[in-house]
Coordinates of C-alpha atoms and ligand atoms in Angstrom, one line a residue:
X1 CA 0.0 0.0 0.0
X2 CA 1.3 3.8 -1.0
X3 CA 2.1 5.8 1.8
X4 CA -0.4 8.3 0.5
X5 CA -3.4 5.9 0.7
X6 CA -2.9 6.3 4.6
X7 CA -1.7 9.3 4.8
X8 CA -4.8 12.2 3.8
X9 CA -2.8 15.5 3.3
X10 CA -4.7 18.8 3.5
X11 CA -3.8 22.0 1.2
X12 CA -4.7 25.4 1.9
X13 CA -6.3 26.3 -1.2
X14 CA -6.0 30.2 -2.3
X15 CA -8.7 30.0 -3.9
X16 CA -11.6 29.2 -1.8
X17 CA -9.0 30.1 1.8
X18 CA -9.8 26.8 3.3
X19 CA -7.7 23.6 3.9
X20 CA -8.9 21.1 2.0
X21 CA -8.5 17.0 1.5
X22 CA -6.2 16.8 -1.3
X23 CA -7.3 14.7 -4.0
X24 CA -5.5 14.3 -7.2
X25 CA -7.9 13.7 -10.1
X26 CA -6.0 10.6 -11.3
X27 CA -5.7 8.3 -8.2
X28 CA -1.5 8.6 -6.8
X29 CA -0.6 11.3 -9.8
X30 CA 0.0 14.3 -9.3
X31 CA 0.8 17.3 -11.9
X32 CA 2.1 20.5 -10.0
X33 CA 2.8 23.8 -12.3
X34 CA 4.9 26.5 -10.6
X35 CA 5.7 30.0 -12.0
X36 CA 9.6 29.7 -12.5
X37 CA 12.1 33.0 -12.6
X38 CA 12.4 35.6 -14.9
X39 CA 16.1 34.8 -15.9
X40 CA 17.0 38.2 -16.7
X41 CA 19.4 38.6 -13.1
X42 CA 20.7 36.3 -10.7
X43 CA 17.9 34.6 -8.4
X44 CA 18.1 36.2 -4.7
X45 CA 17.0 34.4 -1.3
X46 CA 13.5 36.0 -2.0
X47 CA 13.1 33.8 -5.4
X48 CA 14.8 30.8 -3.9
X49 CA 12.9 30.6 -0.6
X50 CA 9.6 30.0 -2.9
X51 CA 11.5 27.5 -5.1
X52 CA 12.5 25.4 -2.0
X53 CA 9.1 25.7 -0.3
X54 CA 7.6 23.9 -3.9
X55 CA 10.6 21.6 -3.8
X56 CA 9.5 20.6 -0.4
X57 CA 6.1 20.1 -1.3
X58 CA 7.1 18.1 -4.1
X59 CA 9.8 15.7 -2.3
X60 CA 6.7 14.9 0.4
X61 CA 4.4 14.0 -2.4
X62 CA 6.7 11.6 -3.8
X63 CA 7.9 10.4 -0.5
X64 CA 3.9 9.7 -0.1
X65 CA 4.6 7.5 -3.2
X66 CA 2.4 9.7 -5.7
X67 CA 3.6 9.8 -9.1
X68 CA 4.4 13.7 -9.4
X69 CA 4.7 15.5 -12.7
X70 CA 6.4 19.1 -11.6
X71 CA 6.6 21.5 -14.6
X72 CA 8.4 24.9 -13.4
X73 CA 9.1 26.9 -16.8
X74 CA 11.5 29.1 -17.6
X75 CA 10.5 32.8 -18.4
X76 CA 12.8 33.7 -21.0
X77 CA 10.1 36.7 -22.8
X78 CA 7.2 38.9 -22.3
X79 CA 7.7 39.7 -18.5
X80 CA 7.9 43.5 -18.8
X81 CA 9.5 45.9 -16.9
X82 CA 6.6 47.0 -14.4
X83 CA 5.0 43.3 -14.3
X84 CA 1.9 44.7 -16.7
X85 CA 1.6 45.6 -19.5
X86 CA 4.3 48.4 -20.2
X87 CA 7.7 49.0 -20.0
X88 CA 10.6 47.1 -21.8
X89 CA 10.7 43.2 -22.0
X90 CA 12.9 42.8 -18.5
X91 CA 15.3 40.5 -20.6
X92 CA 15.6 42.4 -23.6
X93 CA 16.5 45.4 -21.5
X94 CA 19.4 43.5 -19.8
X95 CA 20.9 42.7 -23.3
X96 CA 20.7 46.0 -24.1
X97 CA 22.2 47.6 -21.4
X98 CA 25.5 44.9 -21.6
X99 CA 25.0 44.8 -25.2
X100 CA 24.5 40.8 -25.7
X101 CA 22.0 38.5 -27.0
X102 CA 18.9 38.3 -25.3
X103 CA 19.4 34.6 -25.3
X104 CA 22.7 35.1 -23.8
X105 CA 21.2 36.8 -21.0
X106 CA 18.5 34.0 -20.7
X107 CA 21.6 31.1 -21.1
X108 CA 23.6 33.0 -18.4
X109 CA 20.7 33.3 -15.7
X110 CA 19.1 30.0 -16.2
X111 CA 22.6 28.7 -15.6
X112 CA 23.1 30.6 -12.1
X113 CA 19.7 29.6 -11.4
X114 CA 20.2 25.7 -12.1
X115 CA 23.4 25.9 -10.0
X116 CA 21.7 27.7 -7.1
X117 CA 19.1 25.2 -7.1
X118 CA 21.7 22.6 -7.2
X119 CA 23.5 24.1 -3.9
X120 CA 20.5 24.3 -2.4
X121 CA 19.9 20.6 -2.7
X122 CA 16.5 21.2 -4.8
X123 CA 15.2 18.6 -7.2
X124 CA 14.8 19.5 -11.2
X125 CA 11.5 19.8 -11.8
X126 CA 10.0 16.7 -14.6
X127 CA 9.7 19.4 -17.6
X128 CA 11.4 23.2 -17.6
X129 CA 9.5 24.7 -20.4
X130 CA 10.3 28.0 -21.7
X131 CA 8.5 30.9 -23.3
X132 CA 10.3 31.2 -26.4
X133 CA 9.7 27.0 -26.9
X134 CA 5.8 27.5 -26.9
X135 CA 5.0 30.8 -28.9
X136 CA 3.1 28.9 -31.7
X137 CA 0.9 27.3 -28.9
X138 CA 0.4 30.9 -27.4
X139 CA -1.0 32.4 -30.9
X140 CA -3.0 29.6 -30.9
X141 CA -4.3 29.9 -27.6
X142 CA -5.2 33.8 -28.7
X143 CA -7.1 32.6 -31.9
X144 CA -8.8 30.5 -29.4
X145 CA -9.9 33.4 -26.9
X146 CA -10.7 35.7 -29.8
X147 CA -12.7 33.3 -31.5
X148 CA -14.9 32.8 -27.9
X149 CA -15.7 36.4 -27.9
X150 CA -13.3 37.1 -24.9
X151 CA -10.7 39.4 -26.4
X152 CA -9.8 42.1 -29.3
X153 CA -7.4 43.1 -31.4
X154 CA -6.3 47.1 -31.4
X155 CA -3.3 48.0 -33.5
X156 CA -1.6 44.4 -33.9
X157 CA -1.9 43.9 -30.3
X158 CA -4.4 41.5 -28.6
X159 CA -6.2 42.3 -25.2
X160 CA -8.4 40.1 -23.3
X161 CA -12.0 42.0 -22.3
X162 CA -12.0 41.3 -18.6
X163 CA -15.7 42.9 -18.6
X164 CA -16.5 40.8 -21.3
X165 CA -15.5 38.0 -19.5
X166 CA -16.7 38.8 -15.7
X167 CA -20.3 39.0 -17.9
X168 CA -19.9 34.9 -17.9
X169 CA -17.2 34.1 -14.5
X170 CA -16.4 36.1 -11.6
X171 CA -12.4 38.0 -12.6
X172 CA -11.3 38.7 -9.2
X173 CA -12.0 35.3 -7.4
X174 CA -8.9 34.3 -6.4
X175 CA -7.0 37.6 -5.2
X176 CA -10.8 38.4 -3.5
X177 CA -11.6 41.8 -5.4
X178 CA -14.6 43.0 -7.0
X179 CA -14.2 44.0 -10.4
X180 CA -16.6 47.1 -9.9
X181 CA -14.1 48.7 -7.0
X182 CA -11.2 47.9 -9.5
X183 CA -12.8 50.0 -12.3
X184 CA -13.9 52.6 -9.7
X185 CA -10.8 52.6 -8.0
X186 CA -8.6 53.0 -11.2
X187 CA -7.6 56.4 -13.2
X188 CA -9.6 57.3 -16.1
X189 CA -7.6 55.3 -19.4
X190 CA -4.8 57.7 -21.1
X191 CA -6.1 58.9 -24.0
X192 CA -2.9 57.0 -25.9
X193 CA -4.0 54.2 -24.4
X194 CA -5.4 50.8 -26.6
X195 CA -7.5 49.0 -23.9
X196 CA -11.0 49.2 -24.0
X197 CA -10.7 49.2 -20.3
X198 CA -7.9 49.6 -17.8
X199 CA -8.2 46.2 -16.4
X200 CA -8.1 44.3 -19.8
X201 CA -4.5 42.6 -20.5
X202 CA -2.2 42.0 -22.4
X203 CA -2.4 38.7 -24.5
X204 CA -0.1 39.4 -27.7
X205 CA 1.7 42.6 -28.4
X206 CA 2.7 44.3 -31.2
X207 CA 6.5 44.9 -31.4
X208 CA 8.4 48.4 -32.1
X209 CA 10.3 48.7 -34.7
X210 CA 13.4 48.9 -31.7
X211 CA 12.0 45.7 -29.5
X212 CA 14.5 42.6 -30.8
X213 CA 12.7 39.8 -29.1
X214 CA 9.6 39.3 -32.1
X215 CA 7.9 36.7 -33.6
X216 CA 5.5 37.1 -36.6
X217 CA 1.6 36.1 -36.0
X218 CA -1.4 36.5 -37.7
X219 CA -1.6 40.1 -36.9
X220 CA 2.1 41.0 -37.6
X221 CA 5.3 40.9 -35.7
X222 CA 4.9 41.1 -32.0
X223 CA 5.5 38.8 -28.1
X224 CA 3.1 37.4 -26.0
X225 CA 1.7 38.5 -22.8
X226 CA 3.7 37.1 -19.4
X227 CA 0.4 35.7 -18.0
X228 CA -0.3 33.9 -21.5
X229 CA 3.0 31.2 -21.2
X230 CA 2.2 30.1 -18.2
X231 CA -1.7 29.2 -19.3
X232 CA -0.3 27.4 -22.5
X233 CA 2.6 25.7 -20.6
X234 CA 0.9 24.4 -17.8
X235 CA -1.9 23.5 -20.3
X236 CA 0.0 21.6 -22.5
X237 CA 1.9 18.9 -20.0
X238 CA -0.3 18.9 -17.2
X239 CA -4.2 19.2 -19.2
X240 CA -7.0 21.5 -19.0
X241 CA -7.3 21.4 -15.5
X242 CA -4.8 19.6 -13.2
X243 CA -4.1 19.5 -9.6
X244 CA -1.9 22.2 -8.2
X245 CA -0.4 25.7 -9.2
X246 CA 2.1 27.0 -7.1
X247 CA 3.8 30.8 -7.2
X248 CA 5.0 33.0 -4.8
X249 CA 2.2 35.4 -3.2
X250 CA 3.2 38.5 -5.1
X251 CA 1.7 36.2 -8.4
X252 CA -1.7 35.8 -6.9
X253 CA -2.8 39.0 -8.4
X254 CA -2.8 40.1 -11.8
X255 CA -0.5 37.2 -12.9
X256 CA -2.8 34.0 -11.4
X257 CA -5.6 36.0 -11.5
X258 CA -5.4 36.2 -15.4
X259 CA -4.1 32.8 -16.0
X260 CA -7.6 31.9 -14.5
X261 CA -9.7 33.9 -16.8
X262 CA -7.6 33.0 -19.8
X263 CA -8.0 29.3 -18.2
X264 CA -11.6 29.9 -18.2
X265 CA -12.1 31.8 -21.9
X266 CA -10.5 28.9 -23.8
X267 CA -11.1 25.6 -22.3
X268 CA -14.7 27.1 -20.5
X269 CA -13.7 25.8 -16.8
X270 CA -11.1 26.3 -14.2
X271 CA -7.6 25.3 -14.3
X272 CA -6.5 24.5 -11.4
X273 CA -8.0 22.9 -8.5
X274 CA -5.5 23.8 -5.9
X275 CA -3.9 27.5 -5.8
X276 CA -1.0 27.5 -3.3
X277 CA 0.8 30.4 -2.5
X278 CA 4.2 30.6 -0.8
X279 CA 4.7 33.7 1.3
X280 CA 6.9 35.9 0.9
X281 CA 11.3 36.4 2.7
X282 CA 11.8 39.7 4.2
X283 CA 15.2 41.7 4.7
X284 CA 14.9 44.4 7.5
X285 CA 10.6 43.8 7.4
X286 CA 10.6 44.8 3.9
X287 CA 10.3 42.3 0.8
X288 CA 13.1 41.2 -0.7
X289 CA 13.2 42.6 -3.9
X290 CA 15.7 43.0 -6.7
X291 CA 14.4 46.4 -7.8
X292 CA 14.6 47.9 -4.6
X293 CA 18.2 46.6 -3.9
X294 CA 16.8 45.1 -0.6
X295 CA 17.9 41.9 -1.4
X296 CA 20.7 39.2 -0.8
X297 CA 22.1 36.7 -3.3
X298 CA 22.9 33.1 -2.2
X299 CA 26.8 33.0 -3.4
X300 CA 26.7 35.8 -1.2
X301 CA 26.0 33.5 1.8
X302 CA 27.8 30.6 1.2
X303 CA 31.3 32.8 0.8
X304 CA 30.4 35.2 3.8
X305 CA 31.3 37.9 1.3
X306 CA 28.5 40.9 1.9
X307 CA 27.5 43.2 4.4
X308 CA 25.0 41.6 6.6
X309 CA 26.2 38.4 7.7
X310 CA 29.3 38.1 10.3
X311 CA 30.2 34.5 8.4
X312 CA 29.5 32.6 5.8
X313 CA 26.9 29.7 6.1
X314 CA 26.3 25.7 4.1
X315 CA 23.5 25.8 1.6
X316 CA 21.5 23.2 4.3
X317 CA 21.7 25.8 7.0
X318 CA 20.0 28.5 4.8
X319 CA 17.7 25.4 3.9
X320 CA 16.9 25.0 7.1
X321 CA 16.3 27.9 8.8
X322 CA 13.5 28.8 5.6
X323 CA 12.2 24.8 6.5
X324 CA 11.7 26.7 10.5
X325 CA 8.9 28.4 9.2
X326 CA 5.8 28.0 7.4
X327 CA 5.9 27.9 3.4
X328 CA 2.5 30.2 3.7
X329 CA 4.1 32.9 6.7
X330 CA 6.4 35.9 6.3
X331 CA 9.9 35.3 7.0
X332 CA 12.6 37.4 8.0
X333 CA 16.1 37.1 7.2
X334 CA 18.8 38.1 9.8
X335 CA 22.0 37.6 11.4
X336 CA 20.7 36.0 14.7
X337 CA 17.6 34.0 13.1
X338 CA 20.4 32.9 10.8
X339 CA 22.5 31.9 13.6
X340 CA 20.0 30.6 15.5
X341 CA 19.5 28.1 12.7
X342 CA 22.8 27.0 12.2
X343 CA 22.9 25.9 15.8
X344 CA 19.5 24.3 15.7
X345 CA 21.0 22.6 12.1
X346 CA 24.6 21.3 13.7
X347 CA 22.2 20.1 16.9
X348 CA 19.6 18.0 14.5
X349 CA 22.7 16.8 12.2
X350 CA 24.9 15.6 15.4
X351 CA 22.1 13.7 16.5
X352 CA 21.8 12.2 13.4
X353 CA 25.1 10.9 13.6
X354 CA 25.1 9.5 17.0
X355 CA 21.9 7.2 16.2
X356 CA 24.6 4.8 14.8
X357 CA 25.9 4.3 18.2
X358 CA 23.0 3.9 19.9
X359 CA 22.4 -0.4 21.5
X360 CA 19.0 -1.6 21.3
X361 CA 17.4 -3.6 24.0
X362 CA 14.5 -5.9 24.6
X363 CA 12.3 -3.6 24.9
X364 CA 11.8 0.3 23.8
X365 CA 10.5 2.7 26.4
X366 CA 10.2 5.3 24.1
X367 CA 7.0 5.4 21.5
X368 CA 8.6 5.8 18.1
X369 CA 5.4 4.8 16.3
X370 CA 3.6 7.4 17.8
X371 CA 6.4 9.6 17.4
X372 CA 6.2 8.8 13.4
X373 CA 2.5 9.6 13.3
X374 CA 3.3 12.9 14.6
X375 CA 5.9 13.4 11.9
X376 CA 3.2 12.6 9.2
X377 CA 0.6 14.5 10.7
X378 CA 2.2 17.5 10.6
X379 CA 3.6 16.8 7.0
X380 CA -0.2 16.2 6.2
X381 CA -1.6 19.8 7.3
X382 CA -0.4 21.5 5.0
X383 CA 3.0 20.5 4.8
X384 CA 3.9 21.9 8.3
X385 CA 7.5 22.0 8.4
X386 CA 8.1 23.6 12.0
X387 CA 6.0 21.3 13.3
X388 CA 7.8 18.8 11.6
X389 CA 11.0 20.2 12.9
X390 CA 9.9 20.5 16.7
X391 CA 8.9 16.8 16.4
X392 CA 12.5 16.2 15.2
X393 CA 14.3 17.6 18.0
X394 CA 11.9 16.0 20.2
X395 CA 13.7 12.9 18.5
X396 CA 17.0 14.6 19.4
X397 CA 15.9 14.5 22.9
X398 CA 15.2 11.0 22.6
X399 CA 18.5 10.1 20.9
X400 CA 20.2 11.9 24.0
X401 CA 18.4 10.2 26.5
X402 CA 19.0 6.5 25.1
X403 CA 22.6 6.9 24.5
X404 CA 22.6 8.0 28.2
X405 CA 20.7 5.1 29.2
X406 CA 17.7 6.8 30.6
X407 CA 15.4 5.8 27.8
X408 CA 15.9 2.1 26.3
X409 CA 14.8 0.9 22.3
X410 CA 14.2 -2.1 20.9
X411 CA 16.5 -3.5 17.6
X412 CA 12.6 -3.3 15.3
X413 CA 12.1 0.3 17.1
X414 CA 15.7 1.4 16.4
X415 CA 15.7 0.6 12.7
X416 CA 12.5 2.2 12.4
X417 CA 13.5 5.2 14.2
X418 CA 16.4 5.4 11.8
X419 CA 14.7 5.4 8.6
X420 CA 12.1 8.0 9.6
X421 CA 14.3 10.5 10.6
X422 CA 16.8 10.1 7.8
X423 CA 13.7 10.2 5.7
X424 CA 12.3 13.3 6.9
X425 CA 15.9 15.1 7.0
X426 CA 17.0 14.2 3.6
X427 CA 14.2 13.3 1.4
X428 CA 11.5 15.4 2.1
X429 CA 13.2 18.8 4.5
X430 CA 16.2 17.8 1.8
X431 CA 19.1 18.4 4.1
X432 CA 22.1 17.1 3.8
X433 CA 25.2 17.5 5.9
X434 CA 27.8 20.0 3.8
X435 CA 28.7 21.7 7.7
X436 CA 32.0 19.8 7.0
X437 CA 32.9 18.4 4.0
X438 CA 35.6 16.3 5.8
X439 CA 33.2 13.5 7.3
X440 CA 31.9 12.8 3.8
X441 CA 35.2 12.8 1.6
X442 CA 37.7 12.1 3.8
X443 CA 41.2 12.9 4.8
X444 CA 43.1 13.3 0.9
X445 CA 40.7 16.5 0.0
X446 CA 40.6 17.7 3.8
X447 CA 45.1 17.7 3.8
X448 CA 44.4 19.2 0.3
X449 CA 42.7 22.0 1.3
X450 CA 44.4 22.9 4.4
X451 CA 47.1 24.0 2.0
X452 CA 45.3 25.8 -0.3
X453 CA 43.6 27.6 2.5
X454 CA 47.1 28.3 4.4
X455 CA 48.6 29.0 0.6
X456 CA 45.5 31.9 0.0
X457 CA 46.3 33.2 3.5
X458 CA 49.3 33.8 2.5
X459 CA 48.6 35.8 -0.7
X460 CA 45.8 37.9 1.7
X461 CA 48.6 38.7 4.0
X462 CA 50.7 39.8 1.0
X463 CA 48.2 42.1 -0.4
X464 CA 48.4 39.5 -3.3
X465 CA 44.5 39.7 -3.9
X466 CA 44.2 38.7 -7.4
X467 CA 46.5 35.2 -6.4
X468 CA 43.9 35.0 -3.2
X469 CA 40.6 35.9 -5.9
X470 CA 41.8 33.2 -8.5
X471 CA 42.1 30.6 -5.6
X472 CA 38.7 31.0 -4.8
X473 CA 37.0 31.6 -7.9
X474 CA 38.9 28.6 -9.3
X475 CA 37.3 26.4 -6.5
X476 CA 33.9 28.0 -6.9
X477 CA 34.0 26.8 -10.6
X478 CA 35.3 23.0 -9.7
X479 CA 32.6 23.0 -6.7
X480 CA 34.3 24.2 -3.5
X481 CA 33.1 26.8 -1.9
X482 CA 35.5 28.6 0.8
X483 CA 34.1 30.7 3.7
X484 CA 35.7 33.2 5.5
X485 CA 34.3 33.4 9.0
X486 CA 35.6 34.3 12.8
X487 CA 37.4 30.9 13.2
X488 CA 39.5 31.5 9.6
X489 CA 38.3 30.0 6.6
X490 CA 36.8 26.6 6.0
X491 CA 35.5 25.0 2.9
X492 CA 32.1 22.8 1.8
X493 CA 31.2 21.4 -1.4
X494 CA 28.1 22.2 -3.2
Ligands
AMP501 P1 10.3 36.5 -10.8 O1 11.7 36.0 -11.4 O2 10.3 37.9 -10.5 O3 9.2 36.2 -11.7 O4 10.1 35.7 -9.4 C1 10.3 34.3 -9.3 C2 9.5 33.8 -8.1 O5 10.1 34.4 -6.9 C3 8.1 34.2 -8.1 O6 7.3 33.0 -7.7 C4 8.0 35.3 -7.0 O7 6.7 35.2 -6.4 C5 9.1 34.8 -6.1 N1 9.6 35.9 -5.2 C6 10.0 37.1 -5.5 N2 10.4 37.8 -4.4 C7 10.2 37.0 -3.4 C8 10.5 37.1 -1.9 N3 11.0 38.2 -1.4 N4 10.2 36.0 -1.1 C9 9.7 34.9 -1.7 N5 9.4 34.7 -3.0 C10 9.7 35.8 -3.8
ZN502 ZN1 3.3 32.1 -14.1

């Protein structure tokens, strides 16, 4: 029997703002779309904390033995500059500003991204679709939507007719607004403007003679809309409707919001059944943003080179101490909580280690299988990872007690104890021990790298910074990160 047919997990669903029983529409499959970056800059903690909360999600679904299909796609056109419908296309303003291919910006962020994802220990998702792959679906998606009644062409450019559409379905469902404060609460249109109405999007639009990223359509050279790739991607490998659509909550409105109308226009029902958002990491209370500059990047962790960290910390720690807290709550990132984690992380890993020493007895006088139920049940509301995490250390206290002798297991309680905690720490909170490198590759690499460490010292102390620079770039790029912290410098791999 699948784990999941005794295990009933419950989502918080955006979209109606209740946990519900989660039931896929094909018994033990699951298809999961989530809205991947905009690879026009590197990916900050912000972007990655919502790509490690789905990647969560994902590795407890197949740990409940579903079959999960996880498309994430790559946005690689049509995102514009202020996230509607005007502006410069994000990417092709990057390639103009270092004069390079757009696709060269796309190659070089998806890269970062893909090794970011890597540090961080996150599974590839089944399909990474891009934008610039599906454009033929997108114009037929349009011809679709036009053809319904739902949208309208003005000047080479397609708009959808939201008050068209709200005539039929309710625009504004999932975000919770009313489409009649909207219109009352929005500016009259500018008089250059080409929508009907202020609310109407963006579906296809027409290219300037100076915009490089174009395709040709049926109504002349143009891109599609950002909220248009994700409808035709997730539309094409998951179906019409399929089980759950993840995003961070800054998507939820107008980006999800119009994937559901457009959803709606051309197949005539509702994509998705389960809208999960996950909430948003914070620097100093405010979002972490790349526009505003209140951000942090994750190389920038790992190396301890930036200005509000004292030291450098292991992908898992960072892992971690976003794992402490609810996928759906605001989390703040700072020096102590990040301390604070580190310690809790070293404390959950030693434990870890020590369960090998531990001798069973007879007979157990701790409850493991009750222990384990409490594990899944908090896995099961909602994917609950502090709760998760307090039940772990609750096993640390256990592990303490029996290798002091105050608590006794049996050999069948042991083994089971075992595998459940190295199943909840690696497979579904995916941490893995990269504290120190040493205990998984042994001594050769370990006398290795003392020398390089002592040889970059050196160069630091001479001033020699481009000697002490090429040392550590040069590891980067073969996979060794160094950190420089209060104790000297130590090393992990990714
Ligand atoms: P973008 O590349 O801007 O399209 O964003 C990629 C993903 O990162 C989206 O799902 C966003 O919702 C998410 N995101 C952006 N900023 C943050 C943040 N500060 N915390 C969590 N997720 C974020
Ligand atoms: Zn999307």
């Amino acid at each position: 029997m699948a784990l999941y047919q005794e295990n009933e997990v419950k989502i918080y669903n955006s979209l109606t703002g209740k946990k519900e029983a989660f039931k896929p529409i094909l018994p033990g499959r699951v298809g999961m779309y989530v809205c991947g970056p905009t690879v026009y800059s590197n990916v900050h903690l912000g972007n990655c904390r919502t790509f490690i909360s789905f990647d969560m999600i994902f590795r407890y679904l197949k740990h409940l033995g579903y079959n999960v299909r996880y498309v994430r796609n790559i946005t690689d056109a049509g995102h514009l500059t202020d996230d509607a419908d005007q502006g410069e296309d994000k990417i092709s303003k990057k390639a103009r500003l270092e004069k390079i291919e757009p696709m060269e910006v796309v190659q070089q962020y998806t890269l970062d991204f893909h090794k970011v994802m890597a540090q961080f220990n996150a599974h590839p998702p089944s399909i990474e679709p891009t934008a610039t792959g599906h454009i033929v679906e997108q114009i037929e998606i349009i011809k679709n939507i036009l053809d319904k009644g739902y949208a309208y062409e003005k000047n080479g450019s397609i708009y959808f007719n939201v008050l068209k559409f709200n005539q039929d379905h309710e625009y504004g469902k999932l975000s919770g607004r009313k489409l009649e404060d909207m219109i009352a609460n929005t500016r009259e249109l500018t008089a250059q403007s080409e929508k009907e109405n202020p609310q109407d999007f963006a579906l296809w639009k027409k290219a300037s003679p100076e915009h490089i990223m174009r395709w040709p359509s049926p109504w002349g050279d143009g891109f599609p809309g950002w909220h248009l790739e994700c409808t035709v991607m997730s539309s094409k490998y998951l179906g019409e409707t399929f089980d759950i659509h993840g995003g961070g909550m800054d998507l939820k409105f107008p980006h999800h919001e119009c994937e559901i109308a457009q959803g709606e226009a051309a197949h005539g029902h509702s994509p998705v059944n389960y809208w999960m958002h996950a909430n948003m990491l914070t620097l100093n209370g405010q979002k972490m943003s790349k526009s505003t500059g209140n951000s942090i990047l994750p190389q920038e962790l790992f190396t301890g080179e930036n200005d509000f960290m004292e030291k450098a910390f292991a992908p898992s720690v960072v892992r971690f101490f976003m794992m402490q807290a609810h996928y759906g709550s605001i989390l703040d990132f700072s020096n102590e909580a990040i301390l604070a984690a580190e310690k809790g992380f070293n404390r959950l890993t030693e434990a870890i280690k020590i369960m090998d020493q531990l001798s069973p007895v007879d007979r157990s006088s701790v409850d493991i299988a009750s222990w384990k139920s409490s594990c899944y049940a908090a896995m099961n509301d909602d994917f609950n990872t502090p709760i998760l995490i307090a039940e772990l250390f609750n096993a640390v206290k256990y592990i303490h007690a029996i290798k002091e002798g105050t608590e006794q297991i049996s050999t069948q309680d042991l083994k089971e104890f075992k595998t459940c905690m190295q199943a909840f720490y690696t497979d579904v909170l995916g941490l893995k021990n990269d504290q120190d490198a040493t205990t998984q590759d042994g001594k050769p690499l370990d006398g290795a790298m003392k020398l390089i460490i002592e040889l970059r010292a050196q160069a630091r102390a001479n001033k020699d910074w481009a000697t002490s620079d090429k040392i550590r770039d040069e590891l980067a790029a073969a996979g060794i990160q160094l950190k420089d912290g209060a104790e000297g410098t130590s090393y992990s791999l990714e």
